[in-house]
JSON list of C-alpha atoms in Angstrom, two decimals:
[
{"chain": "A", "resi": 1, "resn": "UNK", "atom": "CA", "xyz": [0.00, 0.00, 0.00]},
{"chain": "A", "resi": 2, "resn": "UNK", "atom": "CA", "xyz": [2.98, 2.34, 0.88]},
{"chain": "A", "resi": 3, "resn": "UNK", "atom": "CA", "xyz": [4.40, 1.66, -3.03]},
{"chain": "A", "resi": 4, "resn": "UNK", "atom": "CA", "xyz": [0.56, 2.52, -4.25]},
{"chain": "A", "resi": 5, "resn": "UNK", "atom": "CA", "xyz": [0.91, 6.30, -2.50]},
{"chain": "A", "resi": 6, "resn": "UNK", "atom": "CA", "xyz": [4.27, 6.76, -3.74]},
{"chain": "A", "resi": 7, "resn": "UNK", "atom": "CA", "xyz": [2.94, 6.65, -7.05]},
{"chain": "A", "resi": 8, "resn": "UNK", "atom": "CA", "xyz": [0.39, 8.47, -7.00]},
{"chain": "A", "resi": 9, "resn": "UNK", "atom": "CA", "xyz": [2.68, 11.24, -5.14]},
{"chain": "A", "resi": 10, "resn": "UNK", "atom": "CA", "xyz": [4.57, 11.02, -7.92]},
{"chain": "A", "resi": 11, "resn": "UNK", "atom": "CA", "xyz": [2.40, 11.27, -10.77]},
{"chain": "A", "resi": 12, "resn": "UNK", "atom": "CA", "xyz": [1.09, 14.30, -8.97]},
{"chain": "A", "resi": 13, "resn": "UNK", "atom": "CA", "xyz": [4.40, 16.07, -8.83]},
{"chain": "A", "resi": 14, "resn": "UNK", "atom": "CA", "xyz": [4.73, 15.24, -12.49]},
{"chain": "A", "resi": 15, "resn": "UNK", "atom": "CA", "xyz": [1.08, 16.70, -13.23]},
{"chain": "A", "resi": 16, "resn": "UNK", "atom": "CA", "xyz": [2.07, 19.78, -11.28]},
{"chain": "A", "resi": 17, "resn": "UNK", "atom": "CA", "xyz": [5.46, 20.33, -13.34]},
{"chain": "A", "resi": 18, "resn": "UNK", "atom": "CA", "xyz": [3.44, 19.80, -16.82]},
{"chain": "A", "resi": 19, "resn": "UNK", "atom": "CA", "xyz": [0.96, 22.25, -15.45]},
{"chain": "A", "resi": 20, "resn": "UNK", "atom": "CA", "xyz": [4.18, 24.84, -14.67]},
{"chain": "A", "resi": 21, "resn": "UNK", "atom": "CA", "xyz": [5.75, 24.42, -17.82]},
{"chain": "A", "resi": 22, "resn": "UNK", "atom": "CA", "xyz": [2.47, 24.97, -20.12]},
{"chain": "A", "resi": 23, "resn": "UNK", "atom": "CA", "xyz": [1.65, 27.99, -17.62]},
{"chain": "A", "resi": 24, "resn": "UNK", "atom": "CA", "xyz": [5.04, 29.24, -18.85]},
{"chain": "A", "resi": 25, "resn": "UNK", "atom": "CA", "xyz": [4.51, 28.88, -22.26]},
{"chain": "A", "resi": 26, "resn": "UNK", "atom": "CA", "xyz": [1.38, 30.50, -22.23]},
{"chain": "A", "resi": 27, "resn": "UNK", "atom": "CA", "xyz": [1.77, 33.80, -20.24]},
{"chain": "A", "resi": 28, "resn": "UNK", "atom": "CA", "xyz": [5.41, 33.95, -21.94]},
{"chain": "A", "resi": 29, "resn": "UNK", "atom": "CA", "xyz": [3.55, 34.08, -25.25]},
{"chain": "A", "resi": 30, "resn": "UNK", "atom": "CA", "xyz": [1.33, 36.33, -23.60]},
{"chain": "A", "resi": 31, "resn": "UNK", "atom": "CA", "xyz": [3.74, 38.88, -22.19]},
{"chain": "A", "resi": 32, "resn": "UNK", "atom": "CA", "xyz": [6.21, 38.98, -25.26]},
{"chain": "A", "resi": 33, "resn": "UNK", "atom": "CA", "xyz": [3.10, 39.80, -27.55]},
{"chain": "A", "resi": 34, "resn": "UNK", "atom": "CA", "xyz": [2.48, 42.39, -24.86]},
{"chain": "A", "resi": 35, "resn": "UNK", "atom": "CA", "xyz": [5.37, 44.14, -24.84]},
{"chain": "A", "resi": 36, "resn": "UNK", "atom": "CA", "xyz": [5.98, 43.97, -28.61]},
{"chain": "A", "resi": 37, "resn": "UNK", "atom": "CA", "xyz": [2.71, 45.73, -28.91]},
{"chain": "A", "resi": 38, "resn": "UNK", "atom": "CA", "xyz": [3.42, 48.36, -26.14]},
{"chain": "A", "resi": 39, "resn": "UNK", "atom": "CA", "xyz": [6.52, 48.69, -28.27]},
{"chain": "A", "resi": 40, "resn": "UNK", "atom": "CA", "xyz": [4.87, 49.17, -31.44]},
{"chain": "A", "resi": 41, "resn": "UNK", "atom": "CA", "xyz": [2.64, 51.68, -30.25]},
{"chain": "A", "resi": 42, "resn": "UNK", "atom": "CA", "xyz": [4.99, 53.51, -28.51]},
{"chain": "A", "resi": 43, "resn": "UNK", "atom": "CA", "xyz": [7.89, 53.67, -31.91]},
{"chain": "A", "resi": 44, "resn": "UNK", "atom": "CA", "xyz": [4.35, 54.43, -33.93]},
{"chain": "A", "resi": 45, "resn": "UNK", "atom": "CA", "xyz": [4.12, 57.59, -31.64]},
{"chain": "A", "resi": 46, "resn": "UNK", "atom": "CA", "xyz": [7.54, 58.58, -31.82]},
{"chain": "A", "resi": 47, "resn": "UNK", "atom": "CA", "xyz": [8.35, 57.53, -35.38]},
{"chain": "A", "resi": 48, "resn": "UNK", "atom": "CA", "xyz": [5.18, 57.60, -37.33]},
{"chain": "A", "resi": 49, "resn": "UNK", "atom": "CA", "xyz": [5.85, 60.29, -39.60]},
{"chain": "A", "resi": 50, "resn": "UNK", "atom": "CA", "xyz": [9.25, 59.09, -40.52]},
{"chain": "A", "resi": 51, "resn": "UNK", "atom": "CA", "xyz": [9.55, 57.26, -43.93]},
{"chain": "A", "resi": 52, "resn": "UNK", "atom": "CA", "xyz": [11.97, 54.03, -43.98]},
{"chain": "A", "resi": 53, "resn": "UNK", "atom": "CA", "xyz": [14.26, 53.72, -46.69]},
{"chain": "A", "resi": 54, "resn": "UNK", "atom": "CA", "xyz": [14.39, 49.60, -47.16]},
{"chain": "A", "resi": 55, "resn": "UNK", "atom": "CA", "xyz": [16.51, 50.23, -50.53]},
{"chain": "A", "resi": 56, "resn": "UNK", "atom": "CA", "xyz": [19.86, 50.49, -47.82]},
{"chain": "A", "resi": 57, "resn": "UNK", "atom": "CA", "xyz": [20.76, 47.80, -45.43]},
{"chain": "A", "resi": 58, "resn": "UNK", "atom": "CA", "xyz": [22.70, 48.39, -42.27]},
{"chain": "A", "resi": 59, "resn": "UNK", "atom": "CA", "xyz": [24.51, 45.31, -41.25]},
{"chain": "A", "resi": 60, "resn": "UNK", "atom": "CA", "xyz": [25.22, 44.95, -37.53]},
{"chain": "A", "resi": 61, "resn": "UNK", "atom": "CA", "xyz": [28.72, 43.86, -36.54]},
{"chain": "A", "resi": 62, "resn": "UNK", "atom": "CA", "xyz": [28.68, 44.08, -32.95]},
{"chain": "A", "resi": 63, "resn": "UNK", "atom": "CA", "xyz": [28.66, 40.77, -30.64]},
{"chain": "A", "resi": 64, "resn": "UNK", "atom": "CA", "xyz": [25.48, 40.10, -28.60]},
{"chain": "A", "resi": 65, "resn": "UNK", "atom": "CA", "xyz": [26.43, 41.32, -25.74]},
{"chain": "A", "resi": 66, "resn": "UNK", "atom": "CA", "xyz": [26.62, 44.45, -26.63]},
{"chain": "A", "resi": 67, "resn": "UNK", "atom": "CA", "xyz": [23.03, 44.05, -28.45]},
{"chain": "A", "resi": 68, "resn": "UNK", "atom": "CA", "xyz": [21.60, 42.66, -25.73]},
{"chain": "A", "resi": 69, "resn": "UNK", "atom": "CA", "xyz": [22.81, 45.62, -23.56]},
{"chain": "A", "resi": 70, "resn": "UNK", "atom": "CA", "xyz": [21.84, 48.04, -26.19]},
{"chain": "A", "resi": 71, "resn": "UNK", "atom": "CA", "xyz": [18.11, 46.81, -25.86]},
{"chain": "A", "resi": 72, "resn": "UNK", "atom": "CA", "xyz": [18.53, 46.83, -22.49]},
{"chain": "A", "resi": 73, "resn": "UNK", "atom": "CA", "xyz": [19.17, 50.49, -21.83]},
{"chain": "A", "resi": 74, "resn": "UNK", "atom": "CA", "xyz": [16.79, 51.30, -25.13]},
{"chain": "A", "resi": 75, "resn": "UNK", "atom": "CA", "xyz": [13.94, 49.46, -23.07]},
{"chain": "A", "resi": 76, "resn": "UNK", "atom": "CA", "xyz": [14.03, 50.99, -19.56]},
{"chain": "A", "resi": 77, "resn": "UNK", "atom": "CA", "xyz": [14.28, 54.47, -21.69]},
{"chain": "A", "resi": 78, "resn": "UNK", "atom": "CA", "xyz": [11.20, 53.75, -23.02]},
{"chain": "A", "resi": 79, "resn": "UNK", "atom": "CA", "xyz": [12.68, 53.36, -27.16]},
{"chain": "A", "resi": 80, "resn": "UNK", "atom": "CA", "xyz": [9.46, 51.67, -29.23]},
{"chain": "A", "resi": 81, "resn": "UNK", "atom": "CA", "xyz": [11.91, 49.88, -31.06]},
{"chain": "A", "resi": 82, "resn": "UNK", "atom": "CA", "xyz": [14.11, 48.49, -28.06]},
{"chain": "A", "resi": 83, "resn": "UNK", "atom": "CA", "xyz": [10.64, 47.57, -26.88]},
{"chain": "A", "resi": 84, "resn": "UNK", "atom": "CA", "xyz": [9.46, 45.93, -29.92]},
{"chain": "A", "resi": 85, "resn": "UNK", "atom": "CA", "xyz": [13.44, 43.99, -29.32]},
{"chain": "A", "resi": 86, "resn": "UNK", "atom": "CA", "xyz": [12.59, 43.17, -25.62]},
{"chain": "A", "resi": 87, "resn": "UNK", "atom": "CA", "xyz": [9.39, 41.34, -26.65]},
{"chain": "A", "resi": 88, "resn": "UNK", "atom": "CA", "xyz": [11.13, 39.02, -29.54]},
{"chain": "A", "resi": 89, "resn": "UNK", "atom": "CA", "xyz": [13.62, 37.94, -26.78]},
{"chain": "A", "resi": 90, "resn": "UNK", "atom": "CA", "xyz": [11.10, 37.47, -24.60]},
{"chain": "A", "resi": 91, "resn": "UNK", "atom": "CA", "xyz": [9.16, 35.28, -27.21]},
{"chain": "A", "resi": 92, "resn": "UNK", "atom": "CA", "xyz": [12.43, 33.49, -27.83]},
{"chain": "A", "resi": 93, "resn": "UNK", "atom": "CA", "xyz": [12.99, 32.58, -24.57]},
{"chain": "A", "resi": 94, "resn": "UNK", "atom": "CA", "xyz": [9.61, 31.02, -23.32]},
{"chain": "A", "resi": 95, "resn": "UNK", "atom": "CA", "xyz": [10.69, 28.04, -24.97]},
{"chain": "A", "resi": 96, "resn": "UNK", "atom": "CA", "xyz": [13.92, 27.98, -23.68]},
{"chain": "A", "resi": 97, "resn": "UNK", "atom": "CA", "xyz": [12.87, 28.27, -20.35]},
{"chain": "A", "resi": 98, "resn": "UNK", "atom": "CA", "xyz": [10.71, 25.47, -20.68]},
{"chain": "A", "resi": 99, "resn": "UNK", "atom": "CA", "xyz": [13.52, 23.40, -21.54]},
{"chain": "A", "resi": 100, "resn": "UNK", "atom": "CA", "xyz": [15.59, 24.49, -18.64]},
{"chain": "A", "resi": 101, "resn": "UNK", "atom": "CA", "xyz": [12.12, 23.83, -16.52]},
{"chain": "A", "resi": 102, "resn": "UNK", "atom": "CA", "xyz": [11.97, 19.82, -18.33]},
{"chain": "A", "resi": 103, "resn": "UNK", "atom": "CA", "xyz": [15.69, 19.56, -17.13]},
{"chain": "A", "resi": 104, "resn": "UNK", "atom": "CA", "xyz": [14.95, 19.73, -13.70]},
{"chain": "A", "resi": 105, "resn": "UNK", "atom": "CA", "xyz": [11.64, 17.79, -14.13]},
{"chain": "A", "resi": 106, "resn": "UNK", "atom": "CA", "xyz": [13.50, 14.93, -15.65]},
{"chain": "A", "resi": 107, "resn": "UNK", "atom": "CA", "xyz": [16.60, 15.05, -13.00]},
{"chain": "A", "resi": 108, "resn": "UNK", "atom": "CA", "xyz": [14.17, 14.89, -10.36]},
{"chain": "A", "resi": 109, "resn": "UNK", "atom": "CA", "xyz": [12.17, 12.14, -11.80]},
{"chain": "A", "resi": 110, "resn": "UNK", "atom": "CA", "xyz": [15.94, 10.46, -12.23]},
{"chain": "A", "resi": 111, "resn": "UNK", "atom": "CA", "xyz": [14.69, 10.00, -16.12]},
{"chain": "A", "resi": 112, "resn": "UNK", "atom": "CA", "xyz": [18.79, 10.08, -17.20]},
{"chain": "A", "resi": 113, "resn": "UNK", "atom": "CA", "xyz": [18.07, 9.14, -20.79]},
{"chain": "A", "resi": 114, "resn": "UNK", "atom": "CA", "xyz": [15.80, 12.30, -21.22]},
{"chain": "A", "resi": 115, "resn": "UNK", "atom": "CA", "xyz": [18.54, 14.53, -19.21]},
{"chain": "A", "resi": 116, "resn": "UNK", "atom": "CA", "xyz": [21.08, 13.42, -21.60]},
{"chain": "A", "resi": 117, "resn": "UNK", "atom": "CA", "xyz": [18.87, 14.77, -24.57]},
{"chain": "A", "resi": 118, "resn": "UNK", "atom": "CA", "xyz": [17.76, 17.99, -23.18]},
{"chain": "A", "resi": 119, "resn": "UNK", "atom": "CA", "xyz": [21.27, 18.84, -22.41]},
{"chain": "A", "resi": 120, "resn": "UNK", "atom": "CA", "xyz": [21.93, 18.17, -26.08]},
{"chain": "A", "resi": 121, "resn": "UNK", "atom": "CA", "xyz": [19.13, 20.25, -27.08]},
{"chain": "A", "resi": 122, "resn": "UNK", "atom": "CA", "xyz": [20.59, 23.05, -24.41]},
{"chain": "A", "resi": 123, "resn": "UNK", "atom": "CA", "xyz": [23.99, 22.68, -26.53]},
{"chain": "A", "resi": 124, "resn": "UNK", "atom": "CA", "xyz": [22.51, 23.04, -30.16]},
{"chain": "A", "resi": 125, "resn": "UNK", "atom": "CA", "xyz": [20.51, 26.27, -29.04]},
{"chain": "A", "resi": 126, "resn": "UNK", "atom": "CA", "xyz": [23.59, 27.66, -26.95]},
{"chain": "A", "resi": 127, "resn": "UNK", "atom": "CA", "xyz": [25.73, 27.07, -30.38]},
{"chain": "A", "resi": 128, "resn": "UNK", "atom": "CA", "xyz": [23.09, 28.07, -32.66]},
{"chain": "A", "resi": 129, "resn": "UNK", "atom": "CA", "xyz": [22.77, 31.14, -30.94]},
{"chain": "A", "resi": 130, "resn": "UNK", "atom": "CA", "xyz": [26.77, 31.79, -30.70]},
{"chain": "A", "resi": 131, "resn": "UNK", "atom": "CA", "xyz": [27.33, 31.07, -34.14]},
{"chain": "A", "resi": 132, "resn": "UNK", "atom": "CA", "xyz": [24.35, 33.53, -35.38]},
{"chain": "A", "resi": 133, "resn": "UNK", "atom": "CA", "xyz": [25.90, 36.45, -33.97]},
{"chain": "A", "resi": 134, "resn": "UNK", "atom": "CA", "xyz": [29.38, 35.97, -34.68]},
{"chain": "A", "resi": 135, "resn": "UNK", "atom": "CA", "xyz": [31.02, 36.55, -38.41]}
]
């Protein structure tokens, strides 16, 4: 009977961690759209009257680091287009998270052969991401 109630303890623990990680995916969604639209609305005020010229393109050389912190201080000024940034990362990394979050729900289950190919996963994304910004 003792076995019986350890199961069930831990399918509930495993219920509650699927319940976390599509919580996360959902308000991430959520708040990235949010602030992308803030964002929007706020370059639109700033910017509407100006006129892109799309015939020029202005390739970015700097690391992403120095993005990141660039969108950064653009954000907490209030910049539309920082803003508009700010959400996309955000939006990139809901699903990120959740794979950190499926880490820890497969170490704790002790589910080794999943662990193994999340931290693979973690790798690609970490090296996908490293070799996007570099040149």
């Amino acid at each position: 009977m003792e076995k019986s109630n350890m199961v069930q303890e831990e399918k509930f623990g495993e219920k509650d961690f699927q319940t976390i990680i599509g919580n996360l995916l959902r308000y991430g969604v959520w708040i990235s759209l949010s602030v992308a639209f803030i964002g929007g609305i706020v370059y639109l005020i700033h910017n509407g009257n100006q006129i892109e010229d799309y015939s020029v393109f202005k390739e970015n050389d700097r690391n992403i680091f120095e993005v990141i912190a660039t969108i950064y201080n653009g954000a907490i000024q209030g910049n539309g287009e920082s803003l508009i940034f700010t959400g996309i990362i955000f939006l990139f990394m809901t699903p990120v998270l959740r794979v950190l979050l499926s880490l820890f729900s497969f170490l704790l289950e002790k589910d080794y052969l999943y662990v193994g190919i999340t931290l693979i996963v973690i790798l690609i994304i970490i090296i996908s991401i490293s070799f996007g910004f570099s040149h």
